[in-house]
PDB file of C-alpha atoms in Angstrom:
ATOM      1  CA  MET V   1       0.007  -0.186   0.028  1.00  0.00           C
ATOM      2  CA  SER V   2       1.553   3.777  -1.177  1.00  0.00           C
ATOM      3  CA  VAL V   3       1.842   6.344   1.734  1.00  0.00           C
ATOM      4  CA  GLY V   4      -0.815   8.622  -0.249  1.00  0.00           C
ATOM      5  CA  LYS V   5      -2.971   5.362  -0.458  1.00  0.00           C
ATOM      6  CA  LEU V   6      -1.952   4.952   3.427  1.00  0.00           C
ATOM      7  CA  ALA V   7      -3.212   8.655   4.510  1.00  0.00           C
ATOM      8  CA  SER V   8      -5.826   9.193   2.765  1.00  0.00           C
ATOM      9  CA  GLY V   9      -7.664   6.745   5.253  1.00  0.00           C
ATOM     10  CA  LEU V  10      -6.313   7.798   8.364  1.00  0.00           C
ATOM     11  CA  ALA V  11      -7.019  11.563   9.578  1.00  0.00           C
ATOM     12  CA  VAL V  12      -3.448  11.869   9.557  1.00  0.00           C
ATOM     13  CA  SER V  13      -1.234  13.757   7.454  1.00  0.00           C
ATOM     14  CA  ARG V  14       1.359  12.450   5.158  1.00  0.00           C
ATOM     15  CA  PRO V  15       4.349  13.614   6.811  1.00  0.00           C
ATOM     16  CA  ALA V  16       2.500  11.554   9.821  1.00  0.00           C
ATOM     17  CA  VAL V  17       2.545   8.660   7.898  1.00  0.00           C
ATOM     18  CA  SER V  18       5.858   8.643   6.630  1.00  0.00           C
ATOM     19  CA  GLN V  19       7.046   9.056   9.823  1.00  0.00           C
ATOM     20  CA  HIS V  20       5.148   6.278  11.774  1.00  0.00           C
ATOM     21  CA  LEU V  21       5.821   4.370   8.741  1.00  0.00           C
ATOM     22  CA  LYS V  22       9.719   4.427   9.134  1.00  0.00           C
ATOM     23  CA  VAL V  23       9.162   3.421  13.021  1.00  0.00           C
ATOM     24  CA  LEU V  24       7.448  -0.033  12.245  1.00  0.00           C
ATOM     25  CA  LYS V  25      10.432  -0.265   9.191  1.00  0.00           C
ATOM     26  CA  ASP V  26      13.137   0.475  12.084  1.00  0.00           C
ATOM     27  CA  ALA V  27      11.131  -1.203  14.004  1.00  0.00           C
ATOM     28  CA  GLY V  28      10.934  -4.267  11.497  1.00  0.00           C
ATOM     29  CA  LEU V  29       7.376  -4.843  11.078  1.00  0.00           C
ATOM     30  CA  VAL V  30       7.096  -2.856   7.788  1.00  0.00           C
ATOM     31  CA  VAL V  31       9.572  -3.031   4.314  1.00  0.00           C
ATOM     32  CA  ASP V  32       9.290  -0.466   1.760  1.00  0.00           C
ATOM     33  CA  ARG V  33       9.821  -1.175  -2.257  1.00  0.00           C
ATOM     34  CA  GLU V  34      10.178   1.937  -4.954  1.00  0.00           C
ATOM     35  CA  GLU V  35       7.304   1.952  -7.740  1.00  0.00           C
ATOM     36  CA  GLY V  36       8.110   4.491  -9.736  1.00  0.00           C
ATOM     37  CA  THR V  37       7.610   7.948  -7.957  1.00  0.00           C
ATOM     38  CA  ARG V  38       5.950   5.850  -5.236  1.00  0.00           C
ATOM     39  CA  ARG V  39       7.038   4.258  -2.259  1.00  0.00           C
ATOM     40  CA  ILE V  40       4.568   1.060  -1.406  1.00  0.00           C
ATOM     41  CA  TYR V  41       4.826  -0.785   2.024  1.00  0.00           C
ATOM     42  CA  SER V  42       3.885  -3.786   3.221  1.00  0.00           C
ATOM     43  CA  ILE V  43       3.975  -6.121   6.214  1.00  0.00           C
ATOM     44  CA  ASP V  44       7.497  -8.268   6.407  1.00  0.00           C
ATOM     45  CA  PRO V  45       6.110 -11.084   7.654  1.00  0.00           C
ATOM     46  CA  ARG V  46       9.727 -11.143   9.792  1.00  0.00           C
ATOM     47  CA  GLY V  47       8.462  -8.369  12.401  1.00  0.00           C
ATOM     48  CA  ILE V  48       5.455 -10.777  12.999  1.00  0.00           C
ATOM     49  CA  ALA V  49       8.034 -13.445  13.193  1.00  0.00           C
ATOM     50  CA  ALA V  50      10.072 -12.062  15.545  1.00  0.00           C
ATOM     51  CA  MET V  51       6.505 -11.426  17.227  1.00  0.00           C
ATOM     52  CA  ARG V  52       5.984 -14.740  17.179  1.00  0.00           C
ATOM     53  CA  THR V  53       9.342 -15.650  18.898  1.00  0.00           C
ATOM     54  CA  TYR V  54       9.533 -14.205  21.768  1.00  0.00           C
ATOM     55  CA  LEU V  55       5.940 -15.779  22.492  1.00  0.00           C
ATOM     56  CA  ASP V  56       7.109 -19.185  21.990  1.00  0.00           C
ATOM     57  CA  ARG V  57       9.602 -18.928  24.362  1.00  0.00           C
ATOM     58  CA  PHE V  58       7.417 -16.587  26.572  1.00  0.00           C
ATOM     59  CA  TRP V  59       4.722 -20.032  26.554  1.00  0.00           C
ATOM     60  CA  ASP V  60       7.736 -22.274  26.871  1.00  0.00           C
ATOM     61  CA  ARG V  61       9.217 -20.962  30.226  1.00  0.00           C
ATOM     62  CA  SER V  62       4.959 -20.547  31.222  1.00  0.00           C
ATOM     63  CA  LEU V  63       4.734 -23.913  31.000  1.00  0.00           C
ATOM     64  CA  ALA V  64       7.712 -24.858  32.359  1.00  0.00           C
ATOM     65  CA  ALA V  65       6.998 -22.801  35.546  1.00  0.00           C
ATOM     66  CA  PHE V  66       2.471 -24.261  35.190  1.00  0.00           C
ATOM     67  CA  LYS V  67       3.748 -28.069  35.016  1.00  0.00           C
ATOM     68  CA  ALA V  68       5.862 -27.560  38.401  1.00  0.00           C
ATOM     69  CA  ALA V  69       3.257 -25.937  40.516  1.00  0.00           C
ATOM     70  CA  ALA V  70       0.712 -28.342  39.425  1.00  0.00           C
ATOM     71  CA  GLU V  71       3.508 -30.940  40.121  1.00  0.00           C
ATOM     72  CA  GLU V  72       3.757 -30.201  43.369  1.00  0.00           C
ATOM     73  CA  GLU V  73       3.633 -33.199  46.212  1.00  0.00           C
ATOM     74  CA  ASN V  74       1.817 -31.720  49.020  1.00  0.00           C
ATOM     75  CA  ASP V  75      -1.875 -29.828  46.516  1.00  0.00           C
ATOM     76  CA  LYS V  76      -2.337 -32.591  44.228  1.00  0.00           C
TER      77      LYS V  76
ATOM     78  CA  MET R   1      -2.644 -10.425   5.027  1.00  0.00           C
ATOM     79  CA  THR R   2      -1.324 -14.032   4.972  1.00  0.00           C
ATOM     80  CA  ALA R   3      -2.065 -16.391   8.269  1.00  0.00           C
ATOM     81  CA  ILE R   4       0.803 -17.093  10.668  1.00  0.00           C
ATOM     82  CA  GLU R   5       1.263 -20.752  12.057  1.00  0.00           C
ATOM     83  CA  PRO R   6      -0.184 -20.235  15.274  1.00  0.00           C
ATOM     84  CA  VAL R   7       2.064 -20.952  19.189  1.00  0.00           C
ATOM     85  CA  ARG R   8       1.025 -24.276  19.636  1.00  0.00           C
ATOM     86  CA  LYS R   9       2.850 -26.857  23.192  1.00  0.00           C
ATOM     87  CA  GLU R  10       2.257 -29.157  24.803  1.00  0.00           C
ATOM     88  CA  VAL R  11       3.100 -30.980  28.635  1.00  0.00           C
ATOM     89  CA  THR R  12       2.319 -33.358  30.202  1.00  0.00           C
ATOM     90  CA  ILE R  13       0.900 -33.014  33.933  1.00  0.00           C
ATOM     91  CA  ALA R  14       1.271 -35.466  36.335  1.00  0.00           C
ATOM     92  CA  ALA R  15      -1.957 -34.253  38.371  1.00  0.00           C
ATOM     93  CA  SER R  16      -5.763 -34.488  37.613  1.00  0.00           C
ATOM     94  CA  ALA R  17      -6.949 -32.528  34.957  1.00  0.00           C
ATOM     95  CA  ASP R  18      -9.665 -30.651  37.248  1.00  0.00           C
ATOM     96  CA  HIS R  19      -6.670 -30.633  39.451  1.00  0.00           C
ATOM     97  CA  ALA R  20      -4.150 -29.247  36.416  1.00  0.00           C
ATOM     98  CA  PHE R  21      -7.316 -26.856  34.874  1.00  0.00           C
ATOM     99  CA  ARG R  22      -7.237 -25.319  38.309  1.00  0.00           C
ATOM    100  CA  VAL R  23      -3.556 -24.735  38.808  1.00  0.00           C
ATOM    101  CA  PHE R  24      -3.818 -23.376  35.364  1.00  0.00           C
ATOM    102  CA  THR R  25      -6.702 -21.073  36.318  1.00  0.00           C
ATOM    103  CA  GLU R  26      -7.312 -20.503  39.549  1.00  0.00           C
ATOM    104  CA  GLY R  27      -4.056 -20.512  40.404  1.00  0.00           C
ATOM    105  CA  VAL R  28      -2.258 -18.842  38.099  1.00  0.00           C
ATOM    106  CA  ASP R  29      -0.036 -16.692  40.171  1.00  0.00           C
ATOM    107  CA  ARG R  30       1.539 -19.841  41.334  1.00  0.00           C
ATOM    108  CA  TRP R  31       3.139 -19.669  37.855  1.00  0.00           C
ATOM    109  CA  TRP R  32       2.800 -16.656  35.540  1.00  0.00           C
ATOM    110  CA  PRO R  33       6.801 -14.987  35.173  1.00  0.00           C
ATOM    111  CA  ARG R  34       7.038 -11.873  37.092  1.00  0.00           C
ATOM    112  CA  GLN R  35       9.109 -10.305  34.673  1.00  0.00           C
ATOM    113  CA  HIS R  36       6.830  -9.755  31.630  1.00  0.00           C
ATOM    114  CA  HIS R  37       4.519  -7.623  33.333  1.00  0.00           C
ATOM    115  CA  ILE R  38       3.770  -3.581  31.708  1.00  0.00           C
ATOM    116  CA  GLY R  39       2.776  -2.489  35.090  1.00  0.00           C
ATOM    117  CA  LYS R  40       4.623   0.632  36.296  1.00  0.00           C
ATOM    118  CA  SER R  41       5.604  -0.896  39.578  1.00  0.00           C
ATOM    119  CA  PRO R  42       6.415  -4.998  40.074  1.00  0.00           C
ATOM    120  CA  MET R  43       4.099  -7.478  39.357  1.00  0.00           C
ATOM    121  CA  ALA R  44       2.431  -9.063  43.253  1.00  0.00           C
ATOM    122  CA  ARG R  45       0.061 -10.872  41.850  1.00  0.00           C
ATOM    123  CA  ALA R  46      -1.260 -12.361  38.147  1.00  0.00           C
ATOM    124  CA  VAL R  47      -5.492 -13.374  38.276  1.00  0.00           C
ATOM    125  CA  ILE R  48      -7.876 -15.487  35.835  1.00  0.00           C
ATOM    126  CA  GLU R  49     -11.301 -14.799  36.722  1.00  0.00           C
ATOM    127  CA  PRO R  50     -12.967 -18.578  37.118  1.00  0.00           C
ATOM    128  CA  ARG R  51     -15.586 -18.084  35.514  1.00  0.00           C
ATOM    129  CA  LEU R  52     -17.319 -16.563  31.788  1.00  0.00           C
ATOM    130  CA  GLY R  53     -16.106 -13.598  30.606  1.00  0.00           C
ATOM    131  CA  GLY R  54     -13.146 -12.981  34.099  1.00  0.00           C
ATOM    132  CA  ARG R  55     -11.094 -10.539  33.871  1.00  0.00           C
ATOM    133  CA  TRP R  56      -7.446 -11.745  33.081  1.00  0.00           C
ATOM    134  CA  TYR R  57      -4.956  -9.167  34.350  1.00  0.00           C
ATOM    135  CA  ALA R  58      -2.350  -8.382  37.363  1.00  0.00           C
ATOM    136  CA  ILE R  59      -2.132  -6.377  40.355  1.00  0.00           C
ATOM    137  CA  SER R  60       0.957  -4.533  40.432  1.00  0.00           C
ATOM    138  CA  GLU R  61       2.511  -4.085  44.145  1.00  0.00           C
ATOM    139  CA  ASP R  62       1.361   0.074  44.140  1.00  0.00           C
ATOM    140  CA  GLY R  63      -2.403  -0.938  43.987  1.00  0.00           C
ATOM    141  CA  SER R  64      -2.769  -0.206  40.138  1.00  0.00           C
ATOM    142  CA  GLU R  65      -4.461  -3.151  37.725  1.00  0.00           C
ATOM    143  CA  CYS R  66      -3.377  -4.181  34.072  1.00  0.00           C
ATOM    144  CA  ASP R  67      -5.474  -6.518  32.268  1.00  0.00           C
ATOM    145  CA  THR R  68      -3.905  -8.448  29.454  1.00  0.00           C
ATOM    146  CA  GLY R  69      -7.333  -9.846  28.987  1.00  0.00           C
ATOM    147  CA  LYS R  70     -11.030 -12.264  29.997  1.00  0.00           C
ATOM    148  CA  VAL R  71     -11.917 -15.316  29.212  1.00  0.00           C
ATOM    149  CA  LEU R  72     -13.749 -16.305  26.044  1.00  0.00           C
ATOM    150  CA  ALA R  73     -14.727 -20.157  27.379  1.00  0.00           C
ATOM    151  CA  TRP R  74     -15.091 -21.796  30.993  1.00  0.00           C
ATOM    152  CA  ASP R  75     -14.719 -26.008  30.431  1.00  0.00           C
ATOM    153  CA  PRO R  76     -13.674 -27.258  32.821  1.00  0.00           C
ATOM    154  CA  PRO R  77     -12.098 -29.373  33.167  1.00  0.00           C
ATOM    155  CA  ARG R  78     -11.743 -29.852  29.836  1.00  0.00           C
ATOM    156  CA  ARG R  79     -10.873 -26.639  27.385  1.00  0.00           C
ATOM    157  CA  LEU R  80     -10.184 -22.681  28.154  1.00  0.00           C
ATOM    158  CA  ILE R  81     -10.384 -20.108  25.923  1.00  0.00           C
ATOM    159  CA  LEU R  82      -8.457 -16.892  27.061  1.00  0.00           C
ATOM    160  CA  ALA R  83      -8.471 -13.286  24.913  1.00  0.00           C
ATOM    161  CA  TRP R  84      -4.912 -11.938  24.724  1.00  0.00           C
ATOM    162  CA  GLN R  85      -5.480  -8.637  24.442  1.00  0.00           C
ATOM    163  CA  ILE R  86      -2.439  -7.140  25.116  1.00  0.00           C
ATOM    164  CA  THR R  87      -0.319  -5.703  21.252  1.00  0.00           C
ATOM    165  CA  ALA R  88       3.230  -5.339  20.171  1.00  0.00           C
ATOM    166  CA  ASP R  89       3.591  -2.275  21.839  1.00  0.00           C
ATOM    167  CA  TRP R  90       2.699  -4.159  24.776  1.00  0.00           C
ATOM    168  CA  GLN R  91      -0.765  -1.804  25.508  1.00  0.00           C
ATOM    169  CA  TYR R  92      -3.709  -3.668  26.762  1.00  0.00           C
ATOM    170  CA  ASP R  93      -6.610  -2.736  24.220  1.00  0.00           C
ATOM    171  CA  PRO R  94     -10.420  -4.125  24.378  1.00  0.00           C
ATOM    172  CA  ASN R  95     -10.492  -3.839  20.695  1.00  0.00           C
ATOM    173  CA  PHE R  96      -7.610  -6.119  19.831  1.00  0.00           C
ATOM    174  CA  LEU R  97      -7.607  -9.884  20.710  1.00  0.00           C
ATOM    175  CA  THR R  98      -5.802 -13.040  20.051  1.00  0.00           C
ATOM    176  CA  GLU R  99      -7.167 -16.744  21.536  1.00  0.00           C
ATOM    177  CA  VAL R 100      -5.326 -18.187  23.859  1.00  0.00           C
ATOM    178  CA  GLU R 101      -7.097 -21.594  23.659  1.00  0.00           C
ATOM    179  CA  VAL R 102      -5.788 -24.230  26.802  1.00  0.00           C
ATOM    180  CA  THR R 103      -6.839 -28.255  26.635  1.00  0.00           C
ATOM    181  CA  PHE R 104      -6.831 -30.945  29.499  1.00  0.00           C
ATOM    182  CA  THR R 105      -6.925 -34.173  28.482  1.00  0.00           C
ATOM    183  CA  ALA R 106      -6.919 -36.320  31.632  1.00  0.00           C
ATOM    184  CA  VAL R 107      -4.899 -39.702  30.510  1.00  0.00           C
ATOM    185  CA  GLY R 108      -4.898 -41.339  33.699  1.00  0.00           C
ATOM    186  CA  PRO R 109      -6.158 -40.281  36.635  1.00  0.00           C
ATOM    187  CA  LYS R 110      -3.273 -38.474  37.574  1.00  0.00           C
ATOM    188  CA  GLU R 111      -2.029 -37.983  34.735  1.00  0.00           C
ATOM    189  CA  THR R 112      -3.758 -34.839  32.047  1.00  0.00           C
ATOM    190  CA  VAL R 113      -2.217 -33.805  28.938  1.00  0.00           C
ATOM    191  CA  VAL R 114      -2.491 -30.300  28.116  1.00  0.00           C
ATOM    192  CA  VAL R 115      -2.396 -28.660  24.830  1.00  0.00           C
ATOM    193  CA  LEU R 116      -1.649 -25.010  24.295  1.00  0.00           C
ATOM    194  CA  GLU R 117      -2.975 -22.867  20.780  1.00  0.00           C
ATOM    195  CA  HIS R 118      -1.754 -19.137  21.231  1.00  0.00           C
ATOM    196  CA  ARG R 119      -3.481 -18.093  17.602  1.00  0.00           C
ATOM    197  CA  ASP R 120      -4.332 -15.049  15.272  1.00  0.00           C
ATOM    198  CA  LEU R 121      -0.953 -14.006  15.589  1.00  0.00           C
ATOM    199  CA  GLU R 122      -1.319 -12.012  11.955  1.00  0.00           C
ATOM    200  CA  ARG R 123      -3.678  -9.396  14.186  1.00  0.00           C
ATOM    201  CA  PHE R 124      -0.135  -8.193  15.955  1.00  0.00           C
ATOM    202  CA  GLY R 125       1.310  -6.811  11.932  1.00  0.00           C
ATOM    203  CA  GLU R 126      -2.189  -5.729  11.443  1.00  0.00           C
ATOM    204  CA  ARG R 127      -2.476  -3.620  14.078  1.00  0.00           C
ATOM    205  CA  ALA R 128       0.741  -2.598  13.386  1.00  0.00           C
ATOM    206  CA  MET R 129      -0.549  -0.928  10.553  1.00  0.00           C
ATOM    207  CA  GLU R 130      -2.950   0.772  12.732  1.00  0.00           C
ATOM    208  CA  LEU R 131      -1.303   4.110  12.747  1.00  0.00           C
ATOM    209  CA  ARG R 132      -2.134   6.181  15.815  1.00  0.00           C
ATOM    210  CA  ASN R 133      -2.010   9.063  16.586  1.00  0.00           C
ATOM    211  CA  GLY R 134       0.517   9.551  19.825  1.00  0.00           C
ATOM    212  CA  ILE R 135       3.340   6.968  18.287  1.00  0.00           C
ATOM    213  CA  ASP R 136       6.502   8.076  19.347  1.00  0.00           C
ATOM    214  CA  ALA R 137       8.960   8.728  16.704  1.00  0.00           C
ATOM    215  CA  GLU R 138      12.050   8.940  19.058  1.00  0.00           C
ATOM    216  CA  GLY R 139      11.161   6.733  21.741  1.00  0.00           C
ATOM    217  CA  GLY R 140       8.407   4.420  23.372  1.00  0.00           C
ATOM    218  CA  TRP R 141       7.147   1.998  20.657  1.00  0.00           C
ATOM    219  CA  GLY R 142       9.672   1.598  18.439  1.00  0.00           C
ATOM    220  CA  LEU R 143      12.108   1.046  21.212  1.00  0.00           C
ATOM    221  CA  ILE R 144       9.861  -1.258  23.137  1.00  0.00           C
ATOM    222  CA  LEU R 145       9.581  -3.476  19.615  1.00  0.00           C
ATOM    223  CA  GLN R 146      13.301  -3.335  19.046  1.00  0.00           C
ATOM    224  CA  SER R 147      13.675  -4.652  21.973  1.00  0.00           C
ATOM    225  CA  TYR R 148      11.701  -8.312  21.985  1.00  0.00           C
ATOM    226  CA  ILE R 149      13.510  -8.437  18.814  1.00  0.00           C
ATOM    227  CA  ASP R 150      16.641  -8.198  20.152  1.00  0.00           C
ATOM    228  CA  GLU R 151      15.907 -11.048  22.454  1.00  0.00           C
ATOM    229  CA  ALA R 152      13.798 -13.372  19.868  1.00  0.00           C
ATOM    230  CA  GLU R 153      17.227 -12.739  17.826  1.00  0.00           C
ATOM    231  CA  GLY R 154      18.788 -14.020  21.635  1.00  0.00           C
ATOM    232  CA  ARG R 155      21.401 -10.343  21.655  1.00  0.00           C
ATOM    233  CA  PRO R 156      21.458  -8.866  25.005  1.00  0.00           C
ATOM    234  CA  SER R 157      17.885  -6.111  25.073  1.00  0.00           C
ATOM    235  CA  ALA R 158      19.139  -2.539  26.579  1.00  0.00           C
ATOM    236  CA  VAL R 159      15.872  -1.928  26.573  1.00  0.00           C
ATOM    237  CA  GLN R 160      13.712  -2.688  30.564  1.00  0.00           C
ATOM    238  CA  HIS R 161      10.065  -3.849  29.511  1.00  0.00           C
ATOM    239  CA  THR R 162       7.724  -0.864  31.585  1.00  0.00           C
ATOM    240  CA  ALA R 163       4.992   0.866  30.043  1.00  0.00           C
TER     241      ALA R 163
END
């Protein structure tokens, strides 16, 4: 989606949209490419994959702690 | 956008399904990791209210409460669905929803297979594309995201997870 199209759907100026997109790009959530004079942004699957990796590790830790709590001898 | 593979985990618990379900829900404070907390002061207690629509939240040492989500399905001791409503920028948003489904299958009187699935993860990306007023280009959002990308890729994170 181009910056212009993004901005047209939002109550935000084009320069603000560009600035926000740079934040998302720096954070690895969007990627961009040039199409003639336009810059096209799309979701970066690697950014979402990083979130997924975080949750994967979070649930590993949490379920290990849950297992330990559920198996405590004095409380079954 | 294309779907992202859900996170799926399975663990076998040496206890009854009833006990496992209760420890997971009413006993959440016994296992919820303390360092995963978005409040301003350290976490004192995690809570899942044990009913359909029950709140899922944490109480900080200063008494303030931070919502994580709520109970979407309540079927003890077999099944639970929780709404995880914390976005990628560590904000609780009642309009944001990813689902955590947990099933408890008894394979013996004191043996239960617990399967957890955290799904709808593509919504983190969709949410990222909704540009909100107040995103701070200098810090805040971008730094927070970078910190967990660093963690996911095994680099030490220079950023604290505080709200």
